[in-house]
């Protein structure tokens, strides 16, 4: 059970810090309480009941001290039945509120802990009463609850007193005014008297800062060493002659933006170096990353090397292939471009692999099929990985290690803007370039929220756009409407408010002003709005035979085989389909300049980054474009935040920061999928400044540890680094 929580050693348990603290140094008596204050109370259970109401069950406990009493109420509290018994001593912490029925007080959804009775050993009570008490997340079941953890951790710390090895140099701790490791762990678990509660709850005490810095320092130290090691490897020094520049000018479809010129300059400068390039190319939706990457690939090909581009989906790989072939047709050179995906039949795969192996394929575009063991490049010079976080960094590592010759250069492109804190940890071994300018001619996308009941107006608007020669997407979260059907993405999970034990209750969607987009509003309810999630297959049929009858309505989803997907997308790109009903399979990279409307049904169920990516499928041509976010009757508070942010801004970097704050680093990418380190104490949102400090100190330590760092200290740093990277950060291997 402990191993499932990542706790396999005594050290793991010591770094399992309290998630909150309760001030039980001076608990308040009931007759001292004041309405509106946050207070800690220790009292006896005098009664309890589960009250069943129309809205939700309420669990009510009556606490008493002498003649005074106080009620504690937990909404949706059925799970508490059986926990309380008359005569128990309970510590509660919450906001004091007046009772409507008596002169006493009450607390709504307070935090609580059932305390040991007087018959239990004095040590247990000493750890729980009369002090600032640590409260831990349960490790599974009552046996591993907070009380057990307090006792075990207390004994561990006592047993290690004076013998806990330090892993950071003394000179570094003194310079940064940080406590040693033993003191930090002791004070983080059992804060001394006088510690400020606000600092504890924010993990901002010197003890917490020390442990957070330690974790981030060893992450950044490993990344710094990896960067230096990569610079020592033998790479390819590409020449950028007049011939190369002419090859690029031949195929450029437009005058590049200043940002494209700057980022290409950074990439080419890396490619000239004798060590392998490892660079991250970030840009918002539609910023022109692909054309920058193609120019870099031309540099490699003009130097006699092969280039490879790996995309996350077959649709996107095919689109890259078609776009590259169209651009390179303008060239006077005879470049050979091949496409390698998993859906090709074995004969075509074999023939394509042979071309790659013999060096006759100059530009290779594909999916994960590129990293199969059977694929061997003759002279691979540059690898471009599109939407890299969808693959996992281990696959990136395998691809770049293919050739027997010098290491190829690697350019990682991501259309999902990455907040700086995540970039430092997830892509810390890469140099970064940012495309922060859109190509000329792009018009802002009009984004509006529309309640489900106004669906008729949405379909009228779509029809009018099609009549003007435009095309539209309509996106649904699921393929079919059966109960067992799984969405093609992870639904946005709205977290409960801090301190609560239940999800935030949903509330009615606010009906935003949409009159400028839809002059005539129909108030009639849409019957399908209350029937659960609408599906792509169901709505394709309803739209085709109903409000969009007479238009050419296509269907695209993940269950179609690759050939059918490609045929559908080609037809849409050629204008043979007016409205494409789809799941999120079209989320990334699909480029149809004539598409001017994106309708997203159940928009409240999508994550912020995903909504922004979907919106980026329109606005690629000169025509004014629209993104319509259709919502049901009940929208959670976090969904409200996401939708309001979408309406407010089109800045992908701003939305990425907000998305990170709302979801946290683990869900922003998905730790295992992305290679995000599994931090024990650090939090990339809260600890931005500490991360920057850790990066600076890591670079300083690698460059020159200093004469005041002993050989024994250097050895301990090396041992700790090895342990951290082998065991805890194994997923972030990249180069």
XYZ file of C-alpha atoms in Angstrom:
735
model
C 0.000 0.000 0.000
C 2.846 2.391 0.831
C 4.726 1.453 -2.339
C 1.667 2.389 -4.389
C 2.031 5.903 -2.954
C 5.716 6.040 -3.892
C 6.936 5.330 -0.350
C 9.472 2.501 -0.351
C 12.089 3.728 2.116
C 12.259 5.579 5.411
C 13.536 8.616 3.507
C 10.459 8.568 1.271
C 8.281 8.773 4.372
C 10.331 11.640 5.799
C 9.819 13.593 2.560
C 6.065 12.934 2.717
C 5.350 16.305 4.328
C 2.098 17.411 6.000
C -0.350 18.933 3.533
C -1.668 21.279 6.225
C -1.170 22.225 9.868
C -3.601 22.872 12.719
C -2.847 25.269 15.541
C -3.768 23.230 18.591
C -1.401 25.161 20.857
C -4.242 27.149 22.364
C -7.574 25.670 21.256
C -10.527 27.967 21.880
C -13.279 27.165 24.338
C -16.804 27.428 22.952
C -17.692 30.446 25.094
C -14.731 32.404 23.619
C -15.715 32.012 19.976
C -16.613 34.982 17.794
C -18.673 34.881 14.616
C -16.560 35.115 11.469
C -13.218 33.995 12.928
C -11.256 30.888 11.979
C -10.850 28.839 15.125
C -9.600 25.506 16.438
C -11.851 23.770 18.960
C -11.361 20.536 20.906
C -14.622 19.184 22.296
C -16.606 16.027 23.058
C -19.033 14.364 20.651
C -22.520 14.501 22.187
C -24.600 13.442 19.232
C -24.607 12.869 15.483
C -27.087 12.217 12.692
C -27.260 11.860 8.924
C -29.928 14.250 7.655
C -31.327 13.410 4.238
C -32.462 16.478 2.309
C -33.725 16.989 -1.236
C -30.430 18.491 -2.383
C -27.788 16.423 -0.582
C -27.272 14.434 2.631
C -25.917 16.467 5.563
C -23.946 14.829 8.360
C -24.372 16.733 11.613
C -22.306 16.336 14.795
C -23.036 18.099 18.090
C -19.912 18.949 20.102
C -20.010 20.039 23.716
C -17.947 21.660 26.461
C -19.787 21.887 29.778
C -23.073 23.664 29.072
C -21.927 25.004 25.727
C -22.573 23.199 22.444
C -21.706 23.687 18.782
C -22.964 21.948 15.658
C -20.667 20.872 12.843
C -22.269 20.160 9.470
C -20.805 18.441 6.408
C -22.737 18.674 3.141
C -22.592 15.506 1.018
C -21.437 13.952 4.302
C -22.740 10.418 3.936
C -19.170 9.117 3.900
C -18.775 10.225 7.552
C -21.424 7.837 8.848
C -19.764 5.415 11.260
C -16.725 7.622 11.982
C -18.128 9.411 15.044
C -19.227 7.955 18.390
C -20.636 9.622 21.487
C -17.916 10.503 23.982
C -15.110 10.867 21.448
C -12.775 13.860 21.645
C -12.611 15.707 18.337
C -10.494 18.606 17.093
C -12.235 20.778 14.489
C -10.951 23.781 12.581
C -13.148 26.101 10.563
C -15.065 29.352 10.299
C -17.370 30.183 13.194
C -20.910 30.962 12.058
C -24.082 31.840 13.984
C -26.715 29.157 14.407
C -30.200 30.061 13.160
C -31.998 27.848 15.663
C -30.026 28.372 18.891
C -27.760 30.931 20.522
C -24.818 28.610 19.940
C -22.397 28.510 17.022
C -21.875 26.182 14.084
C -19.165 25.285 11.561
C -19.850 24.267 7.956
C -17.541 21.621 6.446
C -14.792 22.099 9.069
C -11.559 20.140 8.958
C -11.539 17.586 11.748
C -9.578 14.851 13.470
C -10.726 12.341 16.064
C -8.213 12.497 18.937
C -6.976 9.665 21.162
C -8.800 9.310 24.468
C -7.153 9.622 27.868
C -6.441 5.889 28.033
C -4.017 6.095 25.104
C -0.309 6.678 25.645
C 0.933 10.134 26.547
C 3.205 10.263 23.493
C 0.254 10.086 21.106
C -1.513 12.947 22.869
C 1.755 14.913 23.037
C 1.988 14.786 19.229
C -1.622 15.843 18.703
C -2.634 18.316 21.409
C -0.999 21.477 22.743
C 1.135 22.112 19.664
C 1.045 22.953 15.967
C -0.106 19.597 14.671
C 0.866 18.214 11.246
C -1.947 16.707 9.174
C -0.995 14.205 6.466
C -2.760 12.880 3.427
C -3.875 9.341 4.109
C -1.614 6.665 2.686
C -4.513 4.247 2.446
C -6.976 3.055 5.082
C -7.360 3.964 8.742
C -4.125 2.197 9.737
C -2.070 4.619 7.645
C -3.928 7.798 8.564
C -2.448 10.977 10.029
C -2.027 9.656 13.579
C 0.041 6.644 12.456
C 2.219 8.825 10.245
C 2.865 11.310 13.055
C 4.109 8.582 15.404
C 6.266 6.778 12.832
C 7.848 9.977 11.491
C 8.493 11.240 15.032
C 10.364 8.022 15.899
C 12.285 8.095 12.599
C 13.489 11.627 13.266
C 14.409 10.778 16.853
C 16.377 7.734 15.703
C 18.297 9.773 13.111
C 19.041 12.714 15.376
C 22.646 13.751 14.835
C 23.214 11.051 12.207
C 21.311 12.314 9.147
C 23.738 12.873 6.247
C 23.737 16.314 4.618
C 23.520 16.356 0.808
C 24.183 20.058 0.113
C 27.504 21.852 0.691
C 27.703 23.828 3.929
C 28.951 26.906 2.067
C 25.872 26.852 -0.180
C 23.505 26.580 2.797
C 25.232 29.490 4.545
C 25.172 31.643 1.411
C 21.441 31.023 0.892
C 20.551 31.151 4.624
C 19.018 27.674 4.557
C 18.909 25.214 7.485
C 20.612 21.840 7.334
C 18.659 18.797 6.211
C 17.970 17.364 9.673
C 16.643 20.622 11.077
C 14.533 21.225 7.963
C 12.833 17.823 8.164
C 12.238 18.110 11.925
C 10.711 21.573 11.644
C 8.645 20.760 8.552
C 6.999 17.836 10.352
C 6.861 19.251 13.891
C 7.041 23.065 13.732
C 8.529 24.732 16.806
C 6.436 26.983 18.994
C 6.018 30.435 17.495
C 6.126 29.355 13.844
C 3.748 31.511 11.808
C 0.720 29.538 10.644
C 0.436 31.432 7.354
C 4.038 30.528 6.479
C 3.392 26.881 7.319
C 0.244 26.634 5.230
C 2.065 28.268 2.285
C 5.138 26.016 2.705
C 7.157 29.214 3.053
C 9.100 28.507 6.268
C 12.903 28.217 6.067
C 12.486 24.460 6.585
C 10.146 24.106 3.629
C 12.258 26.363 1.413
C 15.323 24.238 2.161
C 13.599 20.971 1.167
C 12.066 22.514 -1.955
C 15.411 23.991 -2.997
C 17.143 20.644 -2.435
C 14.758 18.821 -4.760
C 14.906 21.447 -7.502
C 18.680 21.854 -7.199
C 19.320 18.192 -7.989
C 16.904 18.332 -10.911
C 18.645 21.388 -12.370
C 22.104 20.001 -11.564
C 21.348 16.901 -13.631
C 20.009 18.989 -16.503
C 23.066 21.257 -16.435
C 25.399 18.259 -16.562
C 23.403 16.800 -19.450
C 23.688 20.074 -21.372
C 27.453 20.145 -20.844
C 27.839 16.476 -21.739
C 25.892 17.017 -24.956
C 28.185 19.892 -25.905
C 31.146 17.527 -25.555
C 29.705 14.949 -27.979
C 30.654 14.781 -31.631
C 27.925 16.316 -33.750
C 27.628 17.629 -37.287
C 28.840 21.083 -38.233
C 26.509 22.207 -41.021
C 27.684 24.809 -43.531
C 25.362 27.690 -44.430
C 26.690 28.701 -47.828
C 25.092 30.862 -50.517
C 23.872 27.619 -52.091
C 21.997 26.738 -48.887
C 20.483 30.216 -48.603
C 19.338 30.073 -52.231
C 17.681 26.686 -51.609
C 15.685 28.238 -48.766
C 14.682 31.337 -50.757
C 13.376 29.151 -53.592
C 10.691 27.531 -51.440
C 9.655 30.277 -48.988
C 5.931 30.961 -49.592
C 5.962 34.410 -47.965
C 8.230 36.998 -46.414
C 9.135 35.650 -42.950
C 8.220 37.547 -39.802
C 10.890 39.063 -37.586
C 10.270 36.273 -35.056
C 10.741 33.601 -37.734
C 14.002 35.210 -38.857
C 15.238 35.394 -35.265
C 14.385 31.790 -34.383
C 15.814 30.438 -37.648
C 19.003 32.360 -36.909
C 19.225 30.724 -33.463
C 18.638 27.271 -34.966
C 21.163 27.726 -37.782
C 23.769 29.027 -35.338
C 23.340 25.811 -33.325
C 23.585 23.721 -36.495
C 26.939 25.313 -37.353
C 28.422 24.155 -34.043
C 30.373 20.860 -33.909
C 28.250 19.627 -30.978
C 24.687 18.312 -31.464
C 21.848 20.850 -31.380
C 19.155 20.284 -28.768
C 16.625 23.104 -29.180
C 12.973 23.660 -28.282
C 10.917 25.745 -30.729
C 7.833 27.152 -29.046
C 5.091 29.108 -30.711
C 1.411 29.789 -30.422
C -1.110 28.240 -32.774
C -0.474 29.484 -36.318
C 2.836 31.212 -35.596
C 4.638 29.447 -38.462
C 6.789 26.872 -36.669
C 6.566 24.339 -39.490
C 8.045 26.665 -42.121
C 10.940 27.465 -39.746
C 11.542 23.739 -39.205
C 11.420 23.083 -42.959
C 14.133 25.682 -43.535
C 16.300 23.948 -40.922
C 15.708 20.623 -42.679
C 16.776 22.200 -45.971
C 20.073 23.196 -44.335
C 20.648 19.541 -43.412
C 19.644 18.221 -46.846
C 21.797 20.745 -48.703
C 24.738 19.483 -46.636
C 24.130 15.932 -47.846
C 22.275 14.655 -44.777
C 18.805 13.207 -44.245
C 16.161 14.994 -42.185
C 13.307 13.367 -40.263
C 10.087 14.888 -38.938
C 8.036 12.909 -36.411
C 4.390 13.917 -35.835
C 1.967 12.641 -33.164
C -0.857 11.524 -35.487
C -1.159 10.083 -38.972
C -3.411 12.952 -40.033
C -0.795 15.495 -39.006
C 2.068 13.476 -40.491
C 0.178 13.267 -43.792
C -0.510 17.007 -43.700
C 3.175 17.755 -43.096
C 4.065 15.423 -45.973
C 1.659 17.102 -48.402
C 2.688 20.615 -47.323
C 6.412 19.828 -47.605
C 5.951 18.198 -51.008
C 4.018 21.228 -52.267
C 6.678 23.668 -51.059
C 9.630 21.635 -52.301
C 8.070 21.319 -55.754
C 9.221 24.928 -56.241
C 12.821 23.887 -55.715
C 15.226 23.207 -58.558
C 16.710 20.402 -56.436
C 15.334 16.877 -56.713
C 14.458 16.233 -53.078
C 12.828 12.890 -52.387
C 10.215 13.020 -49.608
C 8.709 9.853 -48.107
C 5.918 9.211 -45.604
C 6.177 6.368 -43.080
C 3.197 5.608 -40.823
C 1.940 2.550 -39.019
C -1.050 2.094 -41.319
C 1.002 1.501 -44.475
C 0.878 -2.067 -45.747
C 4.005 -4.144 -45.216
C 5.166 -3.911 -48.832
C 5.045 -0.104 -48.802
C 6.724 0.002 -45.391
C 9.498 -2.272 -46.616
C 10.061 -0.186 -49.745
C 10.078 3.063 -47.752
C 12.509 1.670 -45.178
C 14.791 0.601 -48.020
C 14.822 4.139 -49.448
C 15.657 5.522 -46.003
C 18.386 2.954 -45.408
C 20.062 3.612 -48.776
C 19.951 7.381 -48.256
C 17.690 7.904 -51.276
C 14.987 9.456 -49.078
C 16.167 12.968 -48.244
C 13.224 14.048 -46.063
C 11.385 11.408 -44.008
C 8.060 12.319 -42.404
C 6.153 9.938 -40.177
C 4.661 8.950 -36.859
C 6.072 6.706 -34.131
C 6.773 4.223 -36.947
C 10.016 6.189 -37.422
C 11.413 4.795 -34.179
C 10.741 1.156 -34.918
C 13.883 -0.941 -34.698
C 13.707 -1.846 -38.390
C 14.128 1.769 -39.539
C 17.773 2.700 -40.081
C 18.896 5.988 -41.584
C 21.889 6.128 -43.862
C 23.035 9.612 -42.822
C 20.604 11.243 -40.422
C 21.500 14.870 -39.760
C 18.416 16.530 -38.251
C 15.428 15.229 -36.309
C 12.367 17.464 -35.900
C 9.876 16.224 -33.315
C 6.442 17.852 -33.597
C 4.221 18.040 -30.515
C 6.946 16.177 -28.653
C 5.208 15.843 -25.304
C 2.734 13.405 -26.845
C 5.445 10.855 -27.487
C 7.335 10.722 -24.232
C 10.957 11.644 -23.991
C 12.247 8.091 -24.017
C 11.110 7.727 -27.624
C 12.905 10.955 -28.506
C 16.046 9.466 -26.958
C 15.757 6.264 -29.008
C 15.348 8.145 -32.266
C 18.376 10.358 -31.859
C 20.584 7.363 -30.976
C 19.819 5.521 -34.247
C 22.739 6.472 -36.482
C 26.184 4.976 -36.025
C 27.796 8.219 -37.116
C 27.754 11.559 -35.315
C 24.767 12.562 -33.199
C 22.031 14.227 -35.266
C 20.712 17.649 -34.352
C 17.316 17.643 -32.644
C 14.646 20.345 -32.912
C 11.559 19.879 -30.736
C 8.431 21.805 -31.759
C 5.437 22.245 -29.525
C 2.271 24.137 -30.412
C 1.209 24.033 -26.782
C 2.867 27.072 -25.191
C 4.790 25.963 -22.127
C 5.029 28.165 -19.025
C 8.625 28.962 -18.125
C 8.609 26.871 -14.937
C 7.551 23.777 -16.850
C 10.006 24.488 -19.642
C 12.854 24.665 -17.114
C 12.006 21.239 -15.695
C 10.483 19.338 -18.603
C 12.782 20.683 -21.338
C 15.633 21.879 -19.162
C 18.216 20.087 -21.298
C 17.155 22.065 -24.381
C 17.887 25.614 -25.474
C 14.677 27.477 -26.264
C 13.438 29.651 -29.122
C 10.049 31.365 -29.029
C 7.929 32.458 -32.000
C 5.990 35.323 -30.448
C 4.602 36.893 -33.624
C 1.890 35.720 -36.021
C 2.380 35.962 -39.800
C 0.743 39.000 -41.459
C -2.831 38.705 -42.652
C -4.103 36.812 -39.613
C -7.303 38.363 -38.245
C -8.357 37.903 -34.604
C -10.844 35.088 -34.036
C -14.176 36.195 -32.557
C -14.849 33.903 -29.576
C -18.305 33.726 -27.984
C -20.082 31.608 -25.391
C -23.545 30.473 -26.382
C -25.927 28.482 -24.160
C -27.246 25.217 -25.531
C -30.771 26.584 -25.795
C -29.632 28.865 -28.626
C -28.340 26.044 -30.810
C -30.768 26.928 -33.624
C -29.069 30.311 -33.992
C -25.661 28.664 -34.117
C -26.710 26.356 -36.962
C -28.294 29.296 -38.825
C -24.994 31.145 -38.482
C -23.006 28.131 -39.725
C -25.315 27.807 -42.740
C -24.855 31.501 -43.622
C -21.072 31.151 -43.411
C -21.164 28.140 -45.749
C -23.388 30.079 -48.167
C -20.626 32.722 -48.233
C -18.172 30.039 -49.355
C -16.687 29.188 -45.954
C -16.329 25.875 -44.108
C -16.919 24.910 -40.484
C -15.896 22.403 -37.820
C -18.301 21.061 -35.197
C -16.523 19.220 -32.364
C -17.962 16.764 -29.824
C -16.273 15.092 -26.845
C -17.298 11.496 -27.633
C -17.740 9.338 -30.720
C -20.959 7.556 -29.753
C -23.570 8.266 -27.130
C -23.557 4.909 -25.325
C -22.819 4.778 -21.629
C -19.689 2.742 -22.221
C -18.237 5.074 -24.832
C -14.970 6.679 -23.873
C -14.069 10.253 -24.828
C -11.134 10.783 -27.185
C -9.514 13.010 -24.583
C -9.331 13.345 -20.820
C -12.268 15.423 -19.620
C -11.229 18.492 -17.687
C -11.401 17.482 -14.036
C -12.518 20.399 -11.899
C -10.808 20.314 -8.536
C -12.565 21.107 -5.258
C -11.876 24.363 -3.544
C -8.857 24.315 -1.210
C -9.721 22.673 2.090
C -12.974 21.142 0.908
C -13.666 17.433 0.725
C -16.189 17.578 -2.102
C -16.042 18.869 -5.667
C -17.166 22.443 -6.174
C -20.930 22.359 -6.787
C -21.827 23.244 -10.354
C -23.812 26.389 -11.008
C -25.932 27.640 -13.860
C -23.985 28.922 -16.807
C -23.899 32.665 -17.143
C -25.522 33.696 -20.401
C -22.988 35.989 -22.023
C -23.856 38.719 -24.500
C -23.904 37.228 -27.968
C -26.177 39.665 -29.792
C -23.382 40.981 -32.018
C -22.831 37.496 -33.377
C -26.422 36.226 -33.322
C -28.876 39.122 -33.799
C -31.939 36.939 -33.303
C -32.056 34.729 -30.219
C -34.454 31.817 -29.912
C -35.467 31.168 -26.317
C -36.843 27.674 -26.893
C -34.921 24.975 -25.069
C -32.981 22.514 -27.118
C -34.336 19.059 -26.154
C -30.931 17.432 -26.566
C -29.359 19.795 -24.051
C -30.631 17.728 -21.133
C -29.962 14.284 -22.558
C -26.318 13.975 -21.491
C -23.280 14.198 -23.720
C -23.963 14.588 -27.401
C -21.785 12.444 -29.630
C -20.174 13.016 -33.012
C -21.949 10.106 -34.729
C -25.380 10.984 -33.340
C -25.074 14.701 -34.118
C -23.616 14.089 -37.586
C -26.843 12.359 -38.536
C -29.064 14.942 -36.792
C -27.293 17.915 -38.353
C -27.105 16.329 -41.810
C -30.855 15.652 -41.876
C -31.939 18.608 -39.733
C -30.630 22.165 -39.346
C -27.784 21.674 -41.857
C -29.771 19.648 -44.409
C -28.604 20.326 -47.940
C -25.027 21.034 -46.863
C -22.211 18.541 -47.324
C -21.632 17.299 -43.758
C -18.675 14.971 -43.122
C -17.684 12.873 -40.102
C -14.219 12.293 -38.647
C -13.251 10.410 -35.478
C -10.548 8.196 -34.040
C -12.196 4.861 -34.815
C -12.014 5.364 -38.560
C -9.096 3.589 -40.179
C -6.205 5.722 -41.370
C -7.226 5.646 -45.043
C -10.774 6.817 -44.267
C -9.444 9.610 -42.043
C -7.084 10.745 -44.771
C -9.801 10.668 -47.446
C -12.152 12.713 -45.239
C -9.493 15.300 -44.404
C -8.420 15.585 -48.054
C -12.042 16.159 -49.089
C -12.424 18.842 -46.414
C -9.172 20.510 -47.467
C -10.315 20.495 -51.124
C -13.653 22.094 -50.154
C -15.748 19.006 -50.950
C -17.129 18.981 -47.372
C -18.842 22.103 -45.994
C -19.134 21.118 -42.328
C -16.866 18.573 -40.639
C -18.374 16.955 -37.539
C -15.489 15.591 -35.509
C -14.032 14.610 -32.190
C -10.768 16.125 -30.966
C -8.859 14.134 -33.575
C -8.583 17.458 -35.461
C -7.111 19.229 -32.426
C -3.497 19.469 -33.569
C -2.084 20.983 -36.701
C -4.806 20.413 -39.310
C -4.613 23.334 -41.739
C -7.667 24.361 -43.794
C -7.419 28.119 -44.529
C -11.015 28.281 -45.818
C -12.486 27.030 -42.504
C -13.821 30.063 -40.637
C -16.113 28.617 -37.931
C -15.279 26.322 -35.016
C -18.282 25.161 -32.983
C -17.404 23.241 -29.798
C -20.333 21.539 -28.068
C -20.039 20.759 -24.337
C -17.198 23.285 -24.242
C -17.313 23.189 -20.443
C -15.989 19.619 -20.597
C -12.761 20.489 -22.429
C -9.469 21.648 -20.936
C -8.204 25.160 -21.594
C -5.214 24.121 -23.717
C -7.449 21.859 -25.770
C -10.012 24.607 -26.366
C -7.218 26.916 -27.527
C -5.826 24.265 -29.866
C -9.262 23.628 -31.366
C -9.813 27.354 -31.859
C -6.498 27.436 -33.703
C -7.951 25.295 -36.503
C -9.733 28.413 -37.806
C -8.393 31.898 -38.481
C -5.788 30.571 -40.917
C -7.091 32.482 -43.924
C -7.976 36.095 -44.665
C -11.681 35.748 -43.761
C -13.030 36.731 -40.358
C -13.259 33.619 -38.186
C -15.386 32.558 -35.239
C -15.094 30.144 -32.315
C -18.431 29.315 -30.681
C -18.313 27.677 -27.252
C -21.638 25.958 -26.608
C -22.362 25.076 -22.978
C -24.987 23.155 -21.051
C -27.102 24.392 -18.169
C -24.690 23.486 -15.386
C -21.107 24.719 -15.525
C -18.593 24.329 -12.685
C -16.651 27.302 -11.356
C -13.399 26.133 -12.931
C -15.124 25.582 -16.276
C -16.447 29.149 -15.974
C -12.859 30.344 -15.538
C -11.698 28.407 -18.588
C -14.507 29.661 -20.814
C -14.156 33.265 -19.670
C -10.406 33.115 -20.351
C -11.060 31.810 -23.866
C -13.383 34.730 -24.579
C -10.991 37.239 -23.004
C -7.714 36.382 -24.763
C -6.160 34.543 -27.690
C -2.657 34.645 -26.205
C -1.621 31.006 -25.916
C 1.140 31.746 -23.404
C -1.284 33.593 -21.108
C -3.755 30.710 -21.376
C -0.995 28.187 -20.671
C -0.047 29.975 -17.443
C -3.694 30.024 -16.358
C -4.106 26.366 -17.301
C -1.055 25.465 -15.230
C -2.417 27.360 -12.224
C -5.830 25.732 -12.510
C -4.740 22.148 -13.107
C -1.280 21.887 -11.617
C 1.837 20.564 -13.341
C 0.904 16.881 -13.164
C -2.291 17.276 -15.153
C -0.949 19.992 -17.455
C 0.770 17.329 -19.555
C 0.249 14.085 -17.697
C 3.390 13.155 -15.784
C 4.127 9.732 -17.215
C 3.280 10.745 -20.760
C 5.313 13.920 -20.702
C 8.280 12.945 -18.580
C 7.468 15.564 -15.951
C 9.451 14.866 -12.770
C 7.424 13.386 -9.934
C 8.246 15.957 -7.267
C 7.958 15.049 -3.599
C 7.907 18.539 -2.086
C 8.332 21.075 -4.903
C 5.435 22.652 -6.753
C 6.232 24.385 -10.033
C 3.438 26.933 -9.640
C 4.228 27.921 -6.076
C 8.012 27.586 -6.283
C 8.893 29.560 -9.428
C 11.486 31.715 -7.677
C 13.115 28.741 -5.969
C 13.353 26.963 -9.340
C 15.171 29.960 -10.850
C 17.529 30.033 -7.857
C 18.158 26.281 -8.152
C 19.010 26.670 -11.839
C 21.517 29.445 -11.067
C 23.121 27.488 -8.234
C 23.369 24.318 -10.338
C 25.148 26.176 -13.154
C 27.461 27.808 -10.613
C 28.275 24.488 -8.935
C 29.089 22.731 -12.225
C 31.232 25.624 -13.447
C 33.176 25.935 -10.187
C 32.113 24.268 -6.916
C 34.533 26.531 -5.056
C 37.461 25.889 -2.750
C 35.140 25.957 0.266
C 33.419 22.739 -0.882
C 35.248 19.676 0.431
C 35.844 16.487 -1.535
C 33.528 14.647 0.876
C 30.765 17.156 0.147
C 31.272 16.764 -3.605
C 31.012 13.002 -3.225
C 27.734 13.330 -1.301
C 26.354 15.667 -3.984
C 27.286 13.134 -6.698
C 25.674 10.270 -4.783
C 22.493 12.250 -4.177
C 22.351 13.321 -7.815
C 22.732 9.741 -9.018
C 19.987 8.548 -6.674
C 17.631 11.356 -7.716
C 18.055 10.829 -11.454
C 18.110 7.048 -11.475
C 15.144 6.558 -9.208
C 13.035 9.680 -9.183
C 13.677 11.443 -12.499
C 14.198 8.446 -14.767
C 11.422 9.616 -17.064
C 13.126 12.869 -18.016
C 16.043 11.260 -19.835
C 16.482 13.232 -23.039
C 19.819 13.123 -24.772
